[in-house]
Structures are given as structure tokens and as C-alpha cells.
């Protein structure tokens, strides 16, 4: 398990890349109006996962909690990538 600081940094970097792709897709795509909702969802996702790093669930082993957290983040990031590609 990586330490909390590097995990937060990784989540922030992925979300920054998603924001950049979303903005680029809105500038060069056919539908610039739908980008605002995607940007909001990316920022909300980042805030949610960074907060969850600092406050793990009680009663759950740390390794299992952070593994589940990374899997859920990857799943949500994949969904947002699909939305950007379909935008």
C-alpha cells in the first residue's frame, strides 16, 4: 500500500488530466455545452476520494479498504472517460 500522500497526489493528477481532456473535448467537439456537468462530476469525484483517503472506514482492514478505494476510483474514472469520448 502506498502512503496516503502519494495516493492523494495520484488521484489529483488523474483528475487534472481528466479535466484537461474534458476541456479539450468541449473546445474541439460538437457539443460544448455538456462539458460543465462533466467538469463538476470530476471535481466532485476528486473531493470525495481524497476525503475518503483521510478517513478510512472503521472495522475494515486498511489494505482491503485502500484496495477497494483504488478499484472504485478506477471504475468511476473509466466511466468519466467514456462520457468524454461520447461527448
Short mmCIF file of N, CA and C in Angstrom, two decimals:
data_model
loop_
_atom_site.label_atom_id
_atom_site.label_comp_id
_atom_site.label_asym_id
_atom_site.label_seq_id
_atom_site.Cartn_x
_atom_site.Cartn_y
_atom_site.Cartn_z
N UNK A 1 0.84 -1.18 0.00
CA UNK A 1 0.00 0.00 0.00
C UNK A 1 0.89 1.24 0.00
N UNK A 2 0.57 2.16 -0.85
CA UNK A 2 1.28 3.44 -0.91
C UNK A 2 0.84 4.29 0.27
N UNK A 3 1.67 5.27 0.60
CA UNK A 3 1.24 6.12 1.69
C UNK A 3 0.14 7.06 1.22
N UNK A 4 -0.53 7.67 2.17
CA UNK A 4 -1.71 8.48 1.88
C UNK A 4 -1.38 9.67 0.98
N UNK A 5 -0.24 10.27 1.21
CA UNK A 5 0.14 11.45 0.43
C UNK A 5 0.30 11.12 -1.05
N UNK A 6 0.97 10.02 -1.35
CA UNK A 6 1.15 9.65 -2.76
C UNK A 6 -0.16 9.22 -3.40
N UNK A 7 -1.04 8.60 -2.64
CA UNK A 7 -2.34 8.21 -3.16
C UNK A 7 -3.18 9.45 -3.48
N UNK A 8 -3.15 10.44 -2.59
CA UNK A 8 -3.86 11.69 -2.85
C UNK A 8 -3.29 12.39 -4.08
N UNK A 9 -1.98 12.39 -4.20
CA UNK A 9 -1.33 13.03 -5.35
C UNK A 9 -1.71 12.33 -6.64
N UNK A 10 -1.76 11.01 -6.62
CA UNK A 10 -2.14 10.25 -7.82
C UNK A 10 -3.57 10.54 -8.24
N UNK A 11 -4.47 10.60 -7.27
CA UNK A 11 -5.87 10.91 -7.57
C UNK A 11 -5.99 12.31 -8.14
N UNK A 12 -5.27 13.25 -7.57
CA UNK A 12 -5.31 14.63 -8.06
C UNK A 12 -4.77 14.72 -9.48
N UNK A 13 -3.68 14.04 -9.77
CA UNK A 13 -3.11 14.08 -11.12
C UNK A 13 -4.05 13.47 -12.15
N UNK A 14 -4.68 12.36 -11.82
CA UNK A 14 -5.63 11.73 -12.74
C UNK A 14 -6.80 12.67 -12.99
N UNK A 15 -7.30 13.30 -11.94
CA UNK A 15 -8.44 14.22 -12.11
C UNK A 15 -8.04 15.45 -12.92
N UNK A 16 -6.81 15.94 -12.75
CA UNK A 16 -6.34 17.06 -13.56
C UNK A 16 -6.30 16.68 -15.04
N UNK A 17 -5.83 15.48 -15.33
CA UNK A 17 -5.79 15.01 -16.72
C UNK A 17 -7.19 14.86 -17.29
N UNK A 18 -8.12 14.36 -16.47
CA UNK A 18 -9.50 14.24 -16.93
C UNK A 18 -10.10 15.61 -17.22
N UNK A 19 -9.81 16.59 -16.37
CA UNK A 19 -10.30 17.95 -16.60
C UNK A 19 -9.74 18.52 -17.89
N UNK A 20 -8.45 18.31 -18.12
CA UNK A 20 -7.83 18.82 -19.35
C UNK A 20 -8.46 18.18 -20.59
N UNK A 21 -8.70 16.87 -20.53
CA UNK A 21 -9.33 16.18 -21.66
C UNK A 21 -10.76 16.66 -21.87
N UNK A 22 -11.46 16.90 -20.79
CA UNK A 22 -12.84 17.37 -20.89
C UNK A 22 -12.90 18.76 -21.51
N UNK A 23 -12.01 19.63 -21.11
CA UNK A 23 -11.97 20.98 -21.66
C UNK A 23 -11.58 20.93 -23.14
N UNK A 24 -10.60 20.11 -23.46
CA UNK A 24 -10.20 19.98 -24.87
C UNK A 24 -11.34 19.42 -25.71
N UNK A 25 -12.05 18.45 -25.19
CA UNK A 25 -13.18 17.87 -25.93
C UNK A 25 -14.29 18.90 -26.11
N UNK A 26 -14.48 19.75 -25.11
CA UNK A 26 -15.54 20.76 -25.24
C UNK A 26 -15.15 21.85 -26.24
N UNK A 27 -13.86 22.16 -26.32
CA UNK A 27 -13.40 23.19 -27.26
C UNK A 27 -13.43 22.70 -28.70
N UNK A 28 -13.05 21.45 -28.90
CA UNK A 28 -12.91 20.93 -30.25
C UNK A 28 -14.03 19.99 -30.66
N UNK A 29 -14.96 19.71 -29.75
CA UNK A 29 -16.04 18.78 -30.04
C UNK A 29 -17.26 19.48 -30.60
N UNK A 30 -18.28 18.69 -30.78
CA UNK A 30 -19.53 19.19 -31.36
C UNK A 30 -20.46 19.79 -30.32
N UNK A 31 -20.35 19.38 -29.07
CA UNK A 31 -21.29 19.80 -28.04
C UNK A 31 -20.54 20.46 -26.87
N UNK A 32 -20.27 21.76 -26.93
CA UNK A 32 -19.52 22.41 -25.85
C UNK A 32 -20.34 22.64 -24.59
N UNK A 33 -21.65 22.51 -24.66
CA UNK A 33 -22.49 22.82 -23.50
C UNK A 33 -22.50 21.73 -22.44
N UNK A 34 -22.27 20.49 -22.80
CA UNK A 34 -22.32 19.38 -21.84
C UNK A 34 -21.08 19.24 -20.99
N UNK A 35 -20.06 20.02 -21.25
CA UNK A 35 -18.80 19.89 -20.52
C UNK A 35 -18.91 20.36 -19.08
N UNK A 36 -19.80 21.29 -18.81
CA UNK A 36 -19.90 21.83 -17.46
C UNK A 36 -20.31 20.74 -16.46
N UNK A 37 -21.24 19.89 -16.82
CA UNK A 37 -21.66 18.80 -15.95
C UNK A 37 -20.53 17.79 -15.73
N UNK A 38 -19.76 17.51 -16.79
CA UNK A 38 -18.62 16.59 -16.65
C UNK A 38 -17.55 17.18 -15.73
N UNK A 39 -17.27 18.45 -15.89
CA UNK A 39 -16.26 19.10 -15.04
C UNK A 39 -16.70 19.06 -13.58
N UNK A 40 -17.97 19.34 -13.33
CA UNK A 40 -18.49 19.27 -11.97
C UNK A 40 -18.37 17.86 -11.40
N UNK A 41 -18.67 16.85 -12.20
CA UNK A 41 -18.59 15.47 -11.70
C UNK A 41 -17.14 15.05 -11.42
N UNK A 42 -16.20 15.54 -12.22
CA UNK A 42 -14.78 15.24 -11.98
C UNK A 42 -14.33 15.87 -10.67
N UNK A 43 -14.68 17.12 -10.45
CA UNK A 43 -14.29 17.80 -9.22
C UNK A 43 -14.93 17.16 -7.99
N UNK A 44 -16.18 16.76 -8.13
CA UNK A 44 -16.87 16.10 -7.03
C UNK A 44 -16.23 14.75 -6.72
N UNK A 45 -15.87 14.01 -7.77
CA UNK A 45 -15.21 12.71 -7.58
C UNK A 45 -13.86 12.88 -6.88
N UNK A 46 -13.09 13.87 -7.30
CA UNK A 46 -11.79 14.11 -6.68
C UNK A 46 -11.95 14.43 -5.21
N UNK A 47 -12.85 15.33 -4.89
CA UNK A 47 -13.08 15.71 -3.49
C UNK A 47 -13.51 14.51 -2.66
N UNK A 48 -14.40 13.70 -3.20
CA UNK A 48 -14.91 12.54 -2.49
C UNK A 48 -13.80 11.54 -2.17
N UNK A 49 -12.98 11.21 -3.16
CA UNK A 49 -11.95 10.20 -2.94
C UNK A 49 -10.80 10.70 -2.08
N UNK A 50 -10.44 11.96 -2.21
CA UNK A 50 -9.37 12.50 -1.35
C UNK A 50 -9.82 12.52 0.10
N UNK A 51 -11.08 12.85 0.34
CA UNK A 51 -11.60 12.83 1.71
C UNK A 51 -11.64 11.41 2.26
N UNK A 52 -12.00 10.46 1.41
CA UNK A 52 -12.09 9.07 1.88
C UNK A 52 -10.72 8.50 2.23
N UNK A 53 -9.66 9.02 1.65
CA UNK A 53 -8.32 8.55 2.00
C UNK A 53 -8.00 8.90 3.44
N UNK A 54 -8.36 10.10 3.84
CA UNK A 54 -8.03 10.57 5.18
C UNK A 54 -8.87 9.92 6.28
N UNK A 55 -10.04 9.41 5.92
CA UNK A 55 -10.95 8.87 6.93
C UNK A 55 -11.41 7.47 6.53
N UNK A 56 -10.57 6.44 6.77
CA UNK A 56 -10.96 5.08 6.38
C UNK A 56 -12.11 4.57 7.24
N UNK A 57 -12.82 3.59 6.70
CA UNK A 57 -13.94 3.00 7.41
C UNK A 57 -13.44 2.23 8.62
N UNK A 58 -14.07 2.44 9.77
CA UNK A 58 -13.68 1.66 10.94
C UNK A 58 -14.14 0.21 10.81
N UNK A 59 -13.33 -0.69 11.32
CA UNK A 59 -13.68 -2.10 11.29
C UNK A 59 -13.26 -2.83 10.02
N UNK A 60 -12.74 -2.10 9.05
CA UNK A 60 -12.31 -2.72 7.79
C UNK A 60 -10.78 -2.69 7.76
N UNK A 61 -10.13 -3.79 7.41
CA UNK A 61 -8.67 -3.79 7.34
C UNK A 61 -8.17 -2.73 6.34
N UNK A 62 -7.08 -2.08 6.68
CA UNK A 62 -6.56 -0.97 5.87
C UNK A 62 -6.24 -1.40 4.45
N UNK A 63 -5.57 -2.54 4.29
CA UNK A 63 -5.21 -2.99 2.94
C UNK A 63 -6.44 -3.21 2.09
N UNK A 64 -7.46 -3.82 2.64
CA UNK A 64 -8.69 -4.08 1.91
C UNK A 64 -9.41 -2.76 1.58
N UNK A 65 -9.42 -1.83 2.53
CA UNK A 65 -10.10 -0.55 2.32
C UNK A 65 -9.45 0.22 1.17
N UNK A 66 -8.13 0.34 1.18
CA UNK A 66 -7.45 1.12 0.14
C UNK A 66 -7.48 0.42 -1.22
N UNK A 67 -7.48 -0.90 -1.21
CA UNK A 67 -7.62 -1.63 -2.47
C UNK A 67 -9.00 -1.37 -3.07
N UNK A 68 -10.03 -1.43 -2.24
CA UNK A 68 -11.39 -1.15 -2.69
C UNK A 68 -11.51 0.30 -3.16
N UNK A 69 -10.88 1.22 -2.47
CA UNK A 69 -10.90 2.63 -2.84
C UNK A 69 -10.28 2.84 -4.22
N UNK A 70 -9.13 2.22 -4.47
CA UNK A 70 -8.47 2.35 -5.77
C UNK A 70 -9.33 1.74 -6.89
N UNK A 71 -9.96 0.61 -6.62
CA UNK A 71 -10.81 -0.03 -7.63
C UNK A 71 -12.02 0.83 -7.97
N UNK A 72 -12.65 1.41 -6.95
CA UNK A 72 -13.81 2.27 -7.18
C UNK A 72 -13.41 3.54 -7.92
N UNK A 73 -12.23 4.10 -7.59
CA UNK A 73 -11.77 5.29 -8.29
C UNK A 73 -11.50 4.98 -9.76
N UNK A 74 -10.85 3.86 -10.02
CA UNK A 74 -10.57 3.48 -11.41
C UNK A 74 -11.87 3.26 -12.18
N UNK A 75 -12.86 2.68 -11.53
CA UNK A 75 -14.15 2.45 -12.17
C UNK A 75 -14.83 3.77 -12.53
N UNK A 76 -14.87 4.71 -11.59
CA UNK A 76 -15.51 6.00 -11.85
C UNK A 76 -14.74 6.81 -12.89
N UNK A 77 -13.41 6.74 -12.83
CA UNK A 77 -12.60 7.45 -13.82
C UNK A 77 -12.86 6.87 -15.21
N UNK A 78 -13.00 5.57 -15.31
CA UNK A 78 -13.31 4.93 -16.59
C UNK A 78 -14.66 5.37 -17.13
N UNK A 79 -15.63 5.51 -16.25
CA UNK A 79 -16.95 5.98 -16.68
C UNK A 79 -16.87 7.40 -17.22
N UNK A 80 -16.09 8.24 -16.54
CA UNK A 80 -15.96 9.64 -16.99
C UNK A 80 -15.22 9.69 -18.32
N UNK A 81 -14.23 8.84 -18.50
CA UNK A 81 -13.51 8.78 -19.78
C UNK A 81 -14.46 8.39 -20.89
N UNK A 82 -15.33 7.44 -20.63
CA UNK A 82 -16.33 7.03 -21.64
C UNK A 82 -17.26 8.19 -21.96
N UNK A 83 -17.65 8.95 -20.96
CA UNK A 83 -18.53 10.10 -21.18
C UNK A 83 -17.83 11.17 -22.01
N UNK A 84 -16.53 11.39 -21.75
CA UNK A 84 -15.77 12.37 -22.53
C UNK A 84 -15.66 11.91 -23.98
N UNK A 85 -15.40 10.63 -24.19
CA UNK A 85 -15.28 10.11 -25.54
C UNK A 85 -16.59 10.17 -26.30
N UNK A 86 -17.71 10.01 -25.62
CA UNK A 86 -19.02 10.08 -26.26
C UNK A 86 -19.53 11.50 -26.38
N UNK A 87 -18.85 12.42 -25.77
CA UNK A 87 -19.27 13.83 -25.76
C UNK A 87 -18.97 14.43 -27.07
#
